[in-house]
Short mmCIF file of C-alpha atoms in Angstrom, two decimals:
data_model
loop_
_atom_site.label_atom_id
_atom_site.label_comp_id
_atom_site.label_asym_id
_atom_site.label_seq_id
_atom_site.Cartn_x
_atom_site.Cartn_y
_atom_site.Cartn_z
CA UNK A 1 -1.98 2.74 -0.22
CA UNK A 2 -2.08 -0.93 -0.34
CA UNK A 3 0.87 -2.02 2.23
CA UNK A 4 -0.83 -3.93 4.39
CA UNK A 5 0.38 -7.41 4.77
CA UNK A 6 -2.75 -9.40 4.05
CA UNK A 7 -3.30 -13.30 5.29
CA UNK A 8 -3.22 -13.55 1.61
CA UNK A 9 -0.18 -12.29 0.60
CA UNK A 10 1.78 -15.32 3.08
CA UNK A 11 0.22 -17.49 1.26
CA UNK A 12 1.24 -16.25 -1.95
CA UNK A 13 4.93 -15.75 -0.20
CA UNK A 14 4.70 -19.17 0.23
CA UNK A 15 3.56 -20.73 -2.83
CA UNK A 16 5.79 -18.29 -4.83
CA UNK A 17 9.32 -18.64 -2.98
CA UNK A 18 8.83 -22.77 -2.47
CA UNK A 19 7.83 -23.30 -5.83
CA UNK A 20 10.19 -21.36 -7.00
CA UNK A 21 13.15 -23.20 -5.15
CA UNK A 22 11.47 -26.22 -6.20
CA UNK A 23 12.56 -25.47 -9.66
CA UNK A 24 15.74 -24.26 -9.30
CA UNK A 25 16.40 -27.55 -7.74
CA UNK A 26 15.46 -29.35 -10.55
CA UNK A 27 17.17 -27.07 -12.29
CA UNK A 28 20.74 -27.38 -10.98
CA UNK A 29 20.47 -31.64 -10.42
CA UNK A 30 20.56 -31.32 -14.88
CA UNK A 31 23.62 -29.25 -13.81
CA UNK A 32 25.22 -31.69 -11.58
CA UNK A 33 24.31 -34.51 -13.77
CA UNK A 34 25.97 -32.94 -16.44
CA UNK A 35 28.84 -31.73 -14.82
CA UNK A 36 29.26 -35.47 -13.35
CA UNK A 37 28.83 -34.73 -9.61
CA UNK A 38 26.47 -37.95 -9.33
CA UNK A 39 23.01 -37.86 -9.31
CA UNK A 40 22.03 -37.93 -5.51
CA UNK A 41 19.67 -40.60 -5.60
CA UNK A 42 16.21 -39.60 -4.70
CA UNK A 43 16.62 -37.72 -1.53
CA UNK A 44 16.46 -34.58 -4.01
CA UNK A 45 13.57 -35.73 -5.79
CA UNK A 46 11.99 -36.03 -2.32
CA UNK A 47 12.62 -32.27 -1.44
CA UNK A 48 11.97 -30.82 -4.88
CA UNK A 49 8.45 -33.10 -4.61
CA UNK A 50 7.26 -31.63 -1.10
CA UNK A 51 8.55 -28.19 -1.51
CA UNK A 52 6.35 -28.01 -4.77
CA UNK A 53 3.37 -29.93 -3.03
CA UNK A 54 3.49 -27.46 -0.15
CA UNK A 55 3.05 -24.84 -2.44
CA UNK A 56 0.65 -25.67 -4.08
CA UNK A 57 -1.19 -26.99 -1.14
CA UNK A 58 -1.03 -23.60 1.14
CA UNK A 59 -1.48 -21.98 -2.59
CA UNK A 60 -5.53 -23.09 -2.44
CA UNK A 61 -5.99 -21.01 0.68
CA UNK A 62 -5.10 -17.40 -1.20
CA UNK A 63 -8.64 -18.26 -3.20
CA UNK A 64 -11.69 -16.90 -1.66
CA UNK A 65 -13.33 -20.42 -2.47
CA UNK A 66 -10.80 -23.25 -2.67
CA UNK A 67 -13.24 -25.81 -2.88
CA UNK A 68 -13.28 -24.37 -6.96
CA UNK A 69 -10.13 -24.32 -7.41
CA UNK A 70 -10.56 -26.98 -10.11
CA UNK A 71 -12.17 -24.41 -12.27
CA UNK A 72 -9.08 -22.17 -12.57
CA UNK A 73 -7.45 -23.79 -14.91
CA UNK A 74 -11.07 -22.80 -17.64
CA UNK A 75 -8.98 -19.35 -18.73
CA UNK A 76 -5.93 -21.43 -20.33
CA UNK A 77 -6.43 -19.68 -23.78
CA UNK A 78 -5.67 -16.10 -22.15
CA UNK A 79 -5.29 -16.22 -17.71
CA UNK A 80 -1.80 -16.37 -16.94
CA UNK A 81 -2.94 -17.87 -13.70
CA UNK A 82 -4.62 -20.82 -15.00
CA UNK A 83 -1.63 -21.65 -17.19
CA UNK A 84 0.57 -21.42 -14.00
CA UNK A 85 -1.46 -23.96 -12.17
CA UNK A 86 -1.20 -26.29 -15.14
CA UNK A 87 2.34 -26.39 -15.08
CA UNK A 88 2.38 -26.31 -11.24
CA UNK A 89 0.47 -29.52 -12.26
CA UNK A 90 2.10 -30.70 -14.80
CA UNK A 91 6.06 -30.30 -12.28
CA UNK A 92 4.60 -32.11 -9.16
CA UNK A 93 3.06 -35.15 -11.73
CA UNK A 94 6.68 -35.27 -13.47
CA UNK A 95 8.45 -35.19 -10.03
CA UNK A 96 6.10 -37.66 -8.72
CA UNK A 97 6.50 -40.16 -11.13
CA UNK A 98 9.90 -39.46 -11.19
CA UNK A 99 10.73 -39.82 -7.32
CA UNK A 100 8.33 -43.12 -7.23
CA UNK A 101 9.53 -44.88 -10.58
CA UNK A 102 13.54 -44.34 -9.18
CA UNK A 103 14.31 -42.12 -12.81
CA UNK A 104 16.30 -39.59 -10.59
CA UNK A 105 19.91 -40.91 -12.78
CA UNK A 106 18.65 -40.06 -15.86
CA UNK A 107 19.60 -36.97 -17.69
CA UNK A 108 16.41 -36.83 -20.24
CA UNK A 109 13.64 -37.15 -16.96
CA UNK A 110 15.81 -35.03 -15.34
CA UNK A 111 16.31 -32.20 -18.51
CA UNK A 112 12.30 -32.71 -18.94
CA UNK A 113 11.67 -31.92 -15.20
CA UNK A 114 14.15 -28.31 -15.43
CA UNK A 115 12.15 -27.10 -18.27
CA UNK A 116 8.81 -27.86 -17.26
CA UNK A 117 10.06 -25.74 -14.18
CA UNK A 118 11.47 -22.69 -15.97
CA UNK A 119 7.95 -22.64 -17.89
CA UNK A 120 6.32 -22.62 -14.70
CA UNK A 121 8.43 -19.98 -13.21
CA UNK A 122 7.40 -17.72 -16.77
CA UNK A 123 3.96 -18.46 -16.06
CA UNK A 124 3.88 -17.52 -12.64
CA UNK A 125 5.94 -14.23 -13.52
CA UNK A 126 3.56 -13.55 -15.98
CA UNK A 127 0.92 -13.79 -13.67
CA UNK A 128 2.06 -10.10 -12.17
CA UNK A 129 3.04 -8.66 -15.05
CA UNK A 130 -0.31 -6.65 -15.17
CA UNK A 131 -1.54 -3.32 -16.20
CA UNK A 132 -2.47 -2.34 -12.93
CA UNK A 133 1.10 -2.97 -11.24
CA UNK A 134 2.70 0.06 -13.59
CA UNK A 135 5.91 -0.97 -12.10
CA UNK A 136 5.79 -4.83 -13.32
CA UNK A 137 4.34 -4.57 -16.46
CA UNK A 138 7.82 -4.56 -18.77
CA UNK A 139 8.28 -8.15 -17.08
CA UNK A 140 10.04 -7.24 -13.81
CA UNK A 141 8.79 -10.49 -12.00
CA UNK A 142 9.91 -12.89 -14.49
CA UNK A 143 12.89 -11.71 -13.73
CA UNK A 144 12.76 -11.37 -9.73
CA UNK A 145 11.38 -14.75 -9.88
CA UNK A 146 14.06 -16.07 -12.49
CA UNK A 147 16.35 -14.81 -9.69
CA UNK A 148 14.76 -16.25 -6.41
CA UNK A 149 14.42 -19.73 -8.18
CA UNK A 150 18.55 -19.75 -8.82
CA UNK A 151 19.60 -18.00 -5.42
CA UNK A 152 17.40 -21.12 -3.71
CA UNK A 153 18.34 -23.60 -6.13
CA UNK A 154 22.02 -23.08 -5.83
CA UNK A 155 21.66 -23.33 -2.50
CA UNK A 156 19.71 -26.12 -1.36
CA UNK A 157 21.45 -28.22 -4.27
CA UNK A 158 24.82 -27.82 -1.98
CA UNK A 159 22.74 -30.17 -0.38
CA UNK A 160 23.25 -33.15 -2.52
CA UNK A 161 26.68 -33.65 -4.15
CA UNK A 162 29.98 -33.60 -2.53
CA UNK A 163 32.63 -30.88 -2.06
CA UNK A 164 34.02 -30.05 -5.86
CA UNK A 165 30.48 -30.05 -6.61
CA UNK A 166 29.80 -27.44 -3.81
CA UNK A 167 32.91 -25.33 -5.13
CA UNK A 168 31.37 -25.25 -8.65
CA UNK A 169 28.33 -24.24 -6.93
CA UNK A 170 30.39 -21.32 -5.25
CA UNK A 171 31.93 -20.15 -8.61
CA UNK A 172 28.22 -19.82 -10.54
CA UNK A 173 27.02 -18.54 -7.39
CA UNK A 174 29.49 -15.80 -7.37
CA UNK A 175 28.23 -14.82 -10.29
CA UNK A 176 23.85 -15.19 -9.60
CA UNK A 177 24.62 -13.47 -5.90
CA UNK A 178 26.53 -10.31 -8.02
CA UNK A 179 24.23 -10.02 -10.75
CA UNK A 180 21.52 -10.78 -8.45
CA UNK A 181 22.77 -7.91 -6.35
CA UNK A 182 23.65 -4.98 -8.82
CA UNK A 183 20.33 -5.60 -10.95
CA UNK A 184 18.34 -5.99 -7.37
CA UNK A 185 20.28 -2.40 -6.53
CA UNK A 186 19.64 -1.01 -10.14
CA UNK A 187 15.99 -1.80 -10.53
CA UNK A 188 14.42 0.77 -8.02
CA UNK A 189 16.70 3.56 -9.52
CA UNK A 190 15.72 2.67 -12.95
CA UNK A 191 12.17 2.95 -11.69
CA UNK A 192 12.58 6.13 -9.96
CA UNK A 193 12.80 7.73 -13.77
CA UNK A 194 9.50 6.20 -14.25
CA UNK A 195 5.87 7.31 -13.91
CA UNK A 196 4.04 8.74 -10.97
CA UNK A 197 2.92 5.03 -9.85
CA UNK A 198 6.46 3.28 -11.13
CA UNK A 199 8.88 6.30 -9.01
CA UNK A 200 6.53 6.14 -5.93
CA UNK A 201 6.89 1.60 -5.83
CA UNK A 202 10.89 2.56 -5.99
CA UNK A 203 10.53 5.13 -3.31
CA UNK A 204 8.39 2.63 -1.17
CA UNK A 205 10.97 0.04 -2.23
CA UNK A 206 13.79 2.01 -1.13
CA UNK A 207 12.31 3.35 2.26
CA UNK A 208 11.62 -0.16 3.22
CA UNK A 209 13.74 -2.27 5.69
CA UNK A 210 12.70 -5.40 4.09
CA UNK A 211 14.33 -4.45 0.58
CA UNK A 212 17.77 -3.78 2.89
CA UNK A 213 17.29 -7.03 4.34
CA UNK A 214 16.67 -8.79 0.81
CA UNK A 215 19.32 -6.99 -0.62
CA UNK A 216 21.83 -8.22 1.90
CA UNK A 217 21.15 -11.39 3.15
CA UNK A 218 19.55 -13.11 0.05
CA UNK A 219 22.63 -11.75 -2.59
CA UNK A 220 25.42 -9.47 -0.74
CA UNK A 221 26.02 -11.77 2.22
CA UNK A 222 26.17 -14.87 0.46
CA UNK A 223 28.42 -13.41 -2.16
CA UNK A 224 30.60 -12.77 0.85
CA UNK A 225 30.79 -16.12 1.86
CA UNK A 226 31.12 -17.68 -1.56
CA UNK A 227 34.21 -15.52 -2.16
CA UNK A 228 35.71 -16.07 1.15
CA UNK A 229 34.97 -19.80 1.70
CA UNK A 230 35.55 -20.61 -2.13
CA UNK A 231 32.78 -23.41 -1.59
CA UNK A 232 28.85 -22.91 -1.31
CA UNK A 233 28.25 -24.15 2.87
CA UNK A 234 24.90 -26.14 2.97
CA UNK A 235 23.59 -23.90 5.74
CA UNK A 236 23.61 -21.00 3.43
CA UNK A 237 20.39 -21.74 2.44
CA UNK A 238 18.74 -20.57 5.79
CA UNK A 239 19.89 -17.38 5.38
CA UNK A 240 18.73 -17.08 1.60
CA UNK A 241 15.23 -18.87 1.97
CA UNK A 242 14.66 -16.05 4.93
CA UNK A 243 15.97 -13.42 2.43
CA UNK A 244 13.81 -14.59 -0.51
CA UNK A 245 10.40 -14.84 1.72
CA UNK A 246 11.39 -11.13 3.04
CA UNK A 247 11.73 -9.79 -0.73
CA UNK A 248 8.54 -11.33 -1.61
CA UNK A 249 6.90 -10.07 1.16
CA UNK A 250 8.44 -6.42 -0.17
CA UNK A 251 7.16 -7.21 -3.72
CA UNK A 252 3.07 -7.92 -2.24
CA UNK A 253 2.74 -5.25 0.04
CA UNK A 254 4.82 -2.36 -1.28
CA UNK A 255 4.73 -2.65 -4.61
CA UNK A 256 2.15 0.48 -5.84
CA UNK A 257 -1.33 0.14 -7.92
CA UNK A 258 -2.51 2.05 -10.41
CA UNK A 259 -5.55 2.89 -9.00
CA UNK A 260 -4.56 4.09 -6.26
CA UNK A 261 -3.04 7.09 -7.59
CA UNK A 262 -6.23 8.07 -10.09
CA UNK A 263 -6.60 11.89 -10.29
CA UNK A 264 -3.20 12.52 -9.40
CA UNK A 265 -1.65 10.47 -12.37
CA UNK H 1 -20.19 -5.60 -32.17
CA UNK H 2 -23.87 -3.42 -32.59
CA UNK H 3 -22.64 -0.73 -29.60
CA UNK H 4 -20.20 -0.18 -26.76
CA UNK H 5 -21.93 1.24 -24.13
CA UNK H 6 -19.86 3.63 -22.35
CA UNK H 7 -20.10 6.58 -19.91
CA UNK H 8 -19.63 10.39 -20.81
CA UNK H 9 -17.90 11.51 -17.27
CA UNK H 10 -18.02 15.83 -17.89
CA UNK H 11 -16.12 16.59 -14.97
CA UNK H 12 -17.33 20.24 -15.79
CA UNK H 13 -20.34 19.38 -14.52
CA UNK H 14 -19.29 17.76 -11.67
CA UNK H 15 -19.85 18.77 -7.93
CA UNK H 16 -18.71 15.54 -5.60
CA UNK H 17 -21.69 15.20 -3.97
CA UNK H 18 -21.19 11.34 -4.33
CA UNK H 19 -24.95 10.76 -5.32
CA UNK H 20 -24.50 8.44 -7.60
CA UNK H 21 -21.86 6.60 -5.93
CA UNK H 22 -24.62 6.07 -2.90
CA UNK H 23 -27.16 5.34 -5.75
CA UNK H 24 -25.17 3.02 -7.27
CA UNK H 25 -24.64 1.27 -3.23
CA UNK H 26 -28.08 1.37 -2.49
CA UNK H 27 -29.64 -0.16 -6.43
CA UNK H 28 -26.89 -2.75 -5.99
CA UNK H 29 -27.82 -3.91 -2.58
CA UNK H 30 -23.18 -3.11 -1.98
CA UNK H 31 -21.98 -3.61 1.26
CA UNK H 32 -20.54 -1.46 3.73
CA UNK H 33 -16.64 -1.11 2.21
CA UNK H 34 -17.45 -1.99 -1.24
CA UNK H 35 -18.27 0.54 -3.17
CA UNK H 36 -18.38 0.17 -7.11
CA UNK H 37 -18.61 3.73 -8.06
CA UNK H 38 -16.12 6.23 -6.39
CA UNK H 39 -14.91 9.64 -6.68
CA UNK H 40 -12.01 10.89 -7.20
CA UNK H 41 -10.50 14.20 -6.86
CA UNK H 42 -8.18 16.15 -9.03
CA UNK H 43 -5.07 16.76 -7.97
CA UNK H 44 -4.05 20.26 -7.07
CA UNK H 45 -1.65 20.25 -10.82
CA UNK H 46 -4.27 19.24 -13.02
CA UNK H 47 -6.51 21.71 -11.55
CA UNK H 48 -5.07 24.42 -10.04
CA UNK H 49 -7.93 25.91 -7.97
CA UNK H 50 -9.55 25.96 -4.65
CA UNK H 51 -12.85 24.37 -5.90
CA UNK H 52 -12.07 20.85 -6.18
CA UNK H 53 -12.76 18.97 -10.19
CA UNK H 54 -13.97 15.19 -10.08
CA UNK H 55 -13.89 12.53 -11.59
CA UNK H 56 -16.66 10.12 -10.93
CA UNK H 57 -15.91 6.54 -11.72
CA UNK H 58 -16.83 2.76 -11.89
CA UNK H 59 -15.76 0.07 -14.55
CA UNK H 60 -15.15 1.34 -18.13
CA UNK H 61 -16.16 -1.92 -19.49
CA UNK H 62 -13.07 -1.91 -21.72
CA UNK H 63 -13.07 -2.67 -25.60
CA UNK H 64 -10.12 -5.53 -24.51
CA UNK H 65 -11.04 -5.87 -20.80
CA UNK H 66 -7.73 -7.13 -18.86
CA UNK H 67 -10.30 -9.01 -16.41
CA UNK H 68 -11.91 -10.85 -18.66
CA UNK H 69 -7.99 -12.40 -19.96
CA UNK H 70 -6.80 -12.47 -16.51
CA UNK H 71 -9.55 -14.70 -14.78
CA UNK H 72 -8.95 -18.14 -14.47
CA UNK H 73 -11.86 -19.30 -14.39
CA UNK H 74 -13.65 -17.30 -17.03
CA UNK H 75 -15.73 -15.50 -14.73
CA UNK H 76 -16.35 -11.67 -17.14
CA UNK H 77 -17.85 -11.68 -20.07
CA UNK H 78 -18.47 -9.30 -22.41
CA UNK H 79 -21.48 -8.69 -23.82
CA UNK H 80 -21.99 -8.74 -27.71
CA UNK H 81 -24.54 -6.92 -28.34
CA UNK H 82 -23.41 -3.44 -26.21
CA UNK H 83 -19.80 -3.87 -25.25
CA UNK H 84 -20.86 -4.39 -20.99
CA UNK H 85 -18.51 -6.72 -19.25
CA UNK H 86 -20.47 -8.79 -16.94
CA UNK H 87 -19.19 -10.50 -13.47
CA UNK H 88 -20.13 -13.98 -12.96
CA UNK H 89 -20.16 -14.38 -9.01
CA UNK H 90 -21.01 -18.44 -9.48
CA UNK H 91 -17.70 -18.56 -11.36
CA UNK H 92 -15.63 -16.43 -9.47
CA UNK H 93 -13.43 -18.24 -6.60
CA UNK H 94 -11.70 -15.26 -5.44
CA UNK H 95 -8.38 -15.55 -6.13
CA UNK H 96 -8.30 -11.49 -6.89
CA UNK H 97 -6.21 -11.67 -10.25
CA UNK H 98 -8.51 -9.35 -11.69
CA UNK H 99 -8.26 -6.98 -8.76
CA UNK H 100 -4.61 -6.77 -9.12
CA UNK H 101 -4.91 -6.81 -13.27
CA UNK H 102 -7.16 -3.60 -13.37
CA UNK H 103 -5.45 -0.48 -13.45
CA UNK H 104 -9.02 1.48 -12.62
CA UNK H 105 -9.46 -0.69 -9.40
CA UNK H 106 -12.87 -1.38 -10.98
CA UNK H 107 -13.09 -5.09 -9.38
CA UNK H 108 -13.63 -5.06 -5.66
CA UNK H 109 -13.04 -7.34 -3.32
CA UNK H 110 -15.98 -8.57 -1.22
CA UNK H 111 -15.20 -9.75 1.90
CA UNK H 112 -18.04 -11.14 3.04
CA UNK H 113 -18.62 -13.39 -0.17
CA UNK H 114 -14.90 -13.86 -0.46
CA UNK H 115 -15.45 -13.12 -4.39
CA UNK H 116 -15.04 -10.27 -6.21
CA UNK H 117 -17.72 -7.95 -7.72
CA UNK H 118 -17.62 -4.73 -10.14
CA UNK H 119 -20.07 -2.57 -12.12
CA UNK H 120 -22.63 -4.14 -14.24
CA UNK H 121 -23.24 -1.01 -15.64
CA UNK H 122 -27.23 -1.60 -14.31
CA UNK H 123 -27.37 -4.00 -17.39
CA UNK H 124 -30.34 -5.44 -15.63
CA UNK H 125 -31.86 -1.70 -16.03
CA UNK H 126 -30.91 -1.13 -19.42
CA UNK H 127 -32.63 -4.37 -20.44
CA UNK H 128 -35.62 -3.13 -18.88
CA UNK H 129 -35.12 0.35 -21.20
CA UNK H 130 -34.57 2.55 -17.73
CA UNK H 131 -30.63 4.61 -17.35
CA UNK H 132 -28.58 3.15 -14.73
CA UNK H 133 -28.82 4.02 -11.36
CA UNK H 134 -25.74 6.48 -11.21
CA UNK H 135 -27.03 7.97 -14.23
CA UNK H 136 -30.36 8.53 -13.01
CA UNK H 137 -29.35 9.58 -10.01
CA UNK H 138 -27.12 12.56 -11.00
CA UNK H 139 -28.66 16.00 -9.90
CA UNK H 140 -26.23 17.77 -12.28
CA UNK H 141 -26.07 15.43 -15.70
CA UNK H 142 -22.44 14.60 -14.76
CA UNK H 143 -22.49 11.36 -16.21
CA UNK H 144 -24.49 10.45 -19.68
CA UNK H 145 -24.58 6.47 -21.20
CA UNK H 146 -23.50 6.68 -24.82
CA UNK H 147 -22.36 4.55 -27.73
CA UNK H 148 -19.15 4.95 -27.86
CA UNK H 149 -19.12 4.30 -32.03
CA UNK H 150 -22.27 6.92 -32.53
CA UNK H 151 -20.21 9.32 -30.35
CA UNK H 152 -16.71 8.79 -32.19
CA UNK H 153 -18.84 9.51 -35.33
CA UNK H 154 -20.14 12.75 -33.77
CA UNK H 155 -16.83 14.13 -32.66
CA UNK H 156 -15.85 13.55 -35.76
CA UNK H 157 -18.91 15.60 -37.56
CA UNK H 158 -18.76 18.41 -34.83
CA UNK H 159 -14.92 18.98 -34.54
CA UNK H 160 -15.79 22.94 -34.08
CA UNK H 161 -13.93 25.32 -31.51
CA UNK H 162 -17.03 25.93 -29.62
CA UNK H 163 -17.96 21.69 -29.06
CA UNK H 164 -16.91 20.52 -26.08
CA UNK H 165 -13.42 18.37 -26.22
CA UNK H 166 -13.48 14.78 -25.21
CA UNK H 167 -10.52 13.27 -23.86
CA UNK H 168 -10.28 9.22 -23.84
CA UNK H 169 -7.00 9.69 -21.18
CA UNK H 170 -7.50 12.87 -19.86
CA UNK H 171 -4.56 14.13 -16.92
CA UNK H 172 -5.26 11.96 -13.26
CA UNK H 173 -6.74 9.17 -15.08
CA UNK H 174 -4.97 6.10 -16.06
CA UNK H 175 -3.56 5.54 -19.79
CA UNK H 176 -5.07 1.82 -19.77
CA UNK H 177 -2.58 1.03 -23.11
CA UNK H 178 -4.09 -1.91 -24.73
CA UNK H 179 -7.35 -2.44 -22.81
CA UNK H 180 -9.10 0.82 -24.77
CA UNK H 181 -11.42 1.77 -21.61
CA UNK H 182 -15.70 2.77 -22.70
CA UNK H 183 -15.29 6.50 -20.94
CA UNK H 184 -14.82 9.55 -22.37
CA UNK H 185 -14.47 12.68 -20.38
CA UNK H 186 -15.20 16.60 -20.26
CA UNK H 187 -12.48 18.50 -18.42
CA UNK H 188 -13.05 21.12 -15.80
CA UNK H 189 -13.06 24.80 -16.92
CA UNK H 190 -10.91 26.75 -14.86
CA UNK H 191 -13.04 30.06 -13.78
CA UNK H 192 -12.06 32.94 -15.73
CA UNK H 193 -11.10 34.97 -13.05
CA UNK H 194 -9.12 33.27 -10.14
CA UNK H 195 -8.42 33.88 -6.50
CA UNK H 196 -5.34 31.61 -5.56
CA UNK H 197 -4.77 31.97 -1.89
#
């Protein structure tokens, strides 16, 4: 069974979870534009920018042979993968130009920035939605991802606005952390009805003390706090980054392949 | 396409003796913990005896392989004239998206190379009008190259009680939905008369 934690899989932790918060960033500044909490100047530009960059930097090191890395974007017309890296692409030149031409105030760059994002996080969902992961194939980490880009979004965009922005922040977060939290608690039993390979990822799931930990500190605890506190607190986001590396790190290493269950399938 | 090359895996037939699994490591030059062919053995529900049943397998060089749509760099290739899905090792930067796409675990990683690597169903072989190694290696006949669209034509023609019943999914191996795997099996015969301990 494949549960070894793999050199590889951090980087893919990596790439995944800071990308991923990367775009829930630039998701909630359309938000708080919107919702006329002031735009932040660039500081959040700035983040958004390196947390993308590191990505995709520390992304080139999962390849066997990152000196050809420029080749992976030759599949486009099938290869979920080389899609992904487009858009990956295609968000750090937006932000870029963004952050260096000072368009941070305005609503369209901004709107344009969030939806190149949510396309990237479909891409790179549909980059595991596989037949070989039996578990993932009806979409499951567009969804997981969908997820980890709005539990770090919401929280590192407490960040940059001021206090009623951080308590409208709270009352959406209330409801990402509960959803978040009964659909992260539903998915392994809904599995366990599933296939020999789908019921034994939900058992692996479920005997794991990372999928606790996930569970807990990246939706139930900071539900907790949202509904005590009435207002998101900025260090929150330690607590959920942690969380969301720790679930991703479940998803890589105990999530089951096919193959490794042929003859008894 | 003229063919689809594909193997006949009659797990009747059978014994595990891994032959052509070491035939297939030793034509192909594999290294030490990559190994392109494998066995695999029944589980005790699909055949309920002490013997063990096998299956012996290696890429099925799918009709619609999942590799070929998965790699970004367009590394596999499949082959026009007989259906084989070729590995490109220049192209391939080993980024193992067709190791995780596969639900045969027909792609292998090679460490050494950092790239991966898969059957090439001997297509150097077959060029040259020789079986491939696994094939030629069998002491038993356990595994036979056919067309698949000669063979679905045949199955048809012979659909008698006494013809031996091919199974495209048969129980242990994956259902591959969508990707149409080149295999067809023979299932085990159960002895007539058993002694279950």
């Amino acid at each position: 069974m494949r549960s070894v934690l793999y050199g590889r899989h951090l980087t893919l932790v990596a790439l995944t979870v800071t990308t991923q918060a990367a775009a829930g960033l630039a998701v909630f500044k359309v938000l708080r534009l919107l919702a006329g909490h002031g735009a932040g100047g660039v500081a959040d530009l700035v983040l958004l920018f390196m947390l993308a960059f590191s990505g995709a930097v520390v992304s080139v090191f999962h390849l066997g042979h990152p000196q050809k890395m420029a080749t992976a974007f030759m599949n486009l017309r099938s290869s979920w993968l080389s899609r992904e890296g487009l858009l990956l692409s295609l968000f750090l030149g937006v932000s870029f130009f963004q952050m260096v031409l000072g368009l941070s105030h305005g609503l369209f760059f901004s709107s344009c920035l969030a939806l190149v994002g949510i396309g990237f996080l479909f891409t790179q969902g549909m980059v595991y939605v596989v037949p070989g992961f039996s578990a993932m194939r009806h979409g499951a980490p567009v969804v997981l991802f969908f997820f980890s880009s709005l539990t770090t979004g919401i929280c590192l965009s407490a960040w940059f606005g001021d206090a009623a922005w951080r308590e409208l922040l709270a009352r959406i977060g209330s409801m990402v952390f509960a959803s978040g939290f009964v659909g992260g608690l539903m998915l392994p039993l809904i599995w366990k009805s599933g296939t020999v390979v789908v019921s034994d990822t939900a058992r692996a799931w479920g005997r794991s003390p990372l999928y606790y930990l996930w569970m807990g500190l990246g939706y139930g605890f900071p539900l907790l706090i949202v509904f005590s506190l009435k207002t998101l607190p900025v260090w929150l986001c330690l607590f959920v980054s942690v969380a969301e590396c720790t679930g991703r790190i479940l998803f890589f290493t105990q999530t089951r392949h096919t193959s490794d269950y042929i003859g008894h399938l | 396409m003229a063919e689809q090359k594909a193997f006949l895996v009659n797990a009747d037939r059978c014994i595990g003796c891994y032959t052509c699994a070491m035939a297939c490591k030793s034509y192909n030059g594999l290294e030490s913990d990559v190994a392109w062919r494998q066995i695999y053995p029944l589980a005790e529900n699909h055949f309920p005896y002490d013997d063990r049943a096998f299956y012996s397998l290696a890429c099925n060089h799918c009709a619609a392989p999942v590799c070929e749509a998965v790699c970004p760099t367009g590394a596999y290739k499949k082959r026009r004239d007989d259906g084989i899905v070729i590995h490109d090792q220049d192209a391939c930067i080993g980024c193992t998206n067709c190791i995780r796409a596969c639900p045969f675990g027909a792609p292998k990683y090679n460490k050494k190379l950092k790239k991966a690597e898969k059957c090439s169903l001997c297509h150097h072989r077959l060029d040259a009008g020789l079986a491939p190694a696994c094939i030629q290696a069998c002491p038993v006949r356990a595994i036979e190259l056919v067309d698949l669209n000669t063979l679905n034509r045949e199955m048809f023609d012979q659909d008698t009680p006494e013809a031996p019943k091919l199974l495209e999914t048969p129980p242990g191996f994956p259902d591959g939905e969508g990707l149409y795997p080149s295999v067809r099996f023979v299932l085990p015969t159960l002895p007539r008369m058993m002694i279950m301990r």
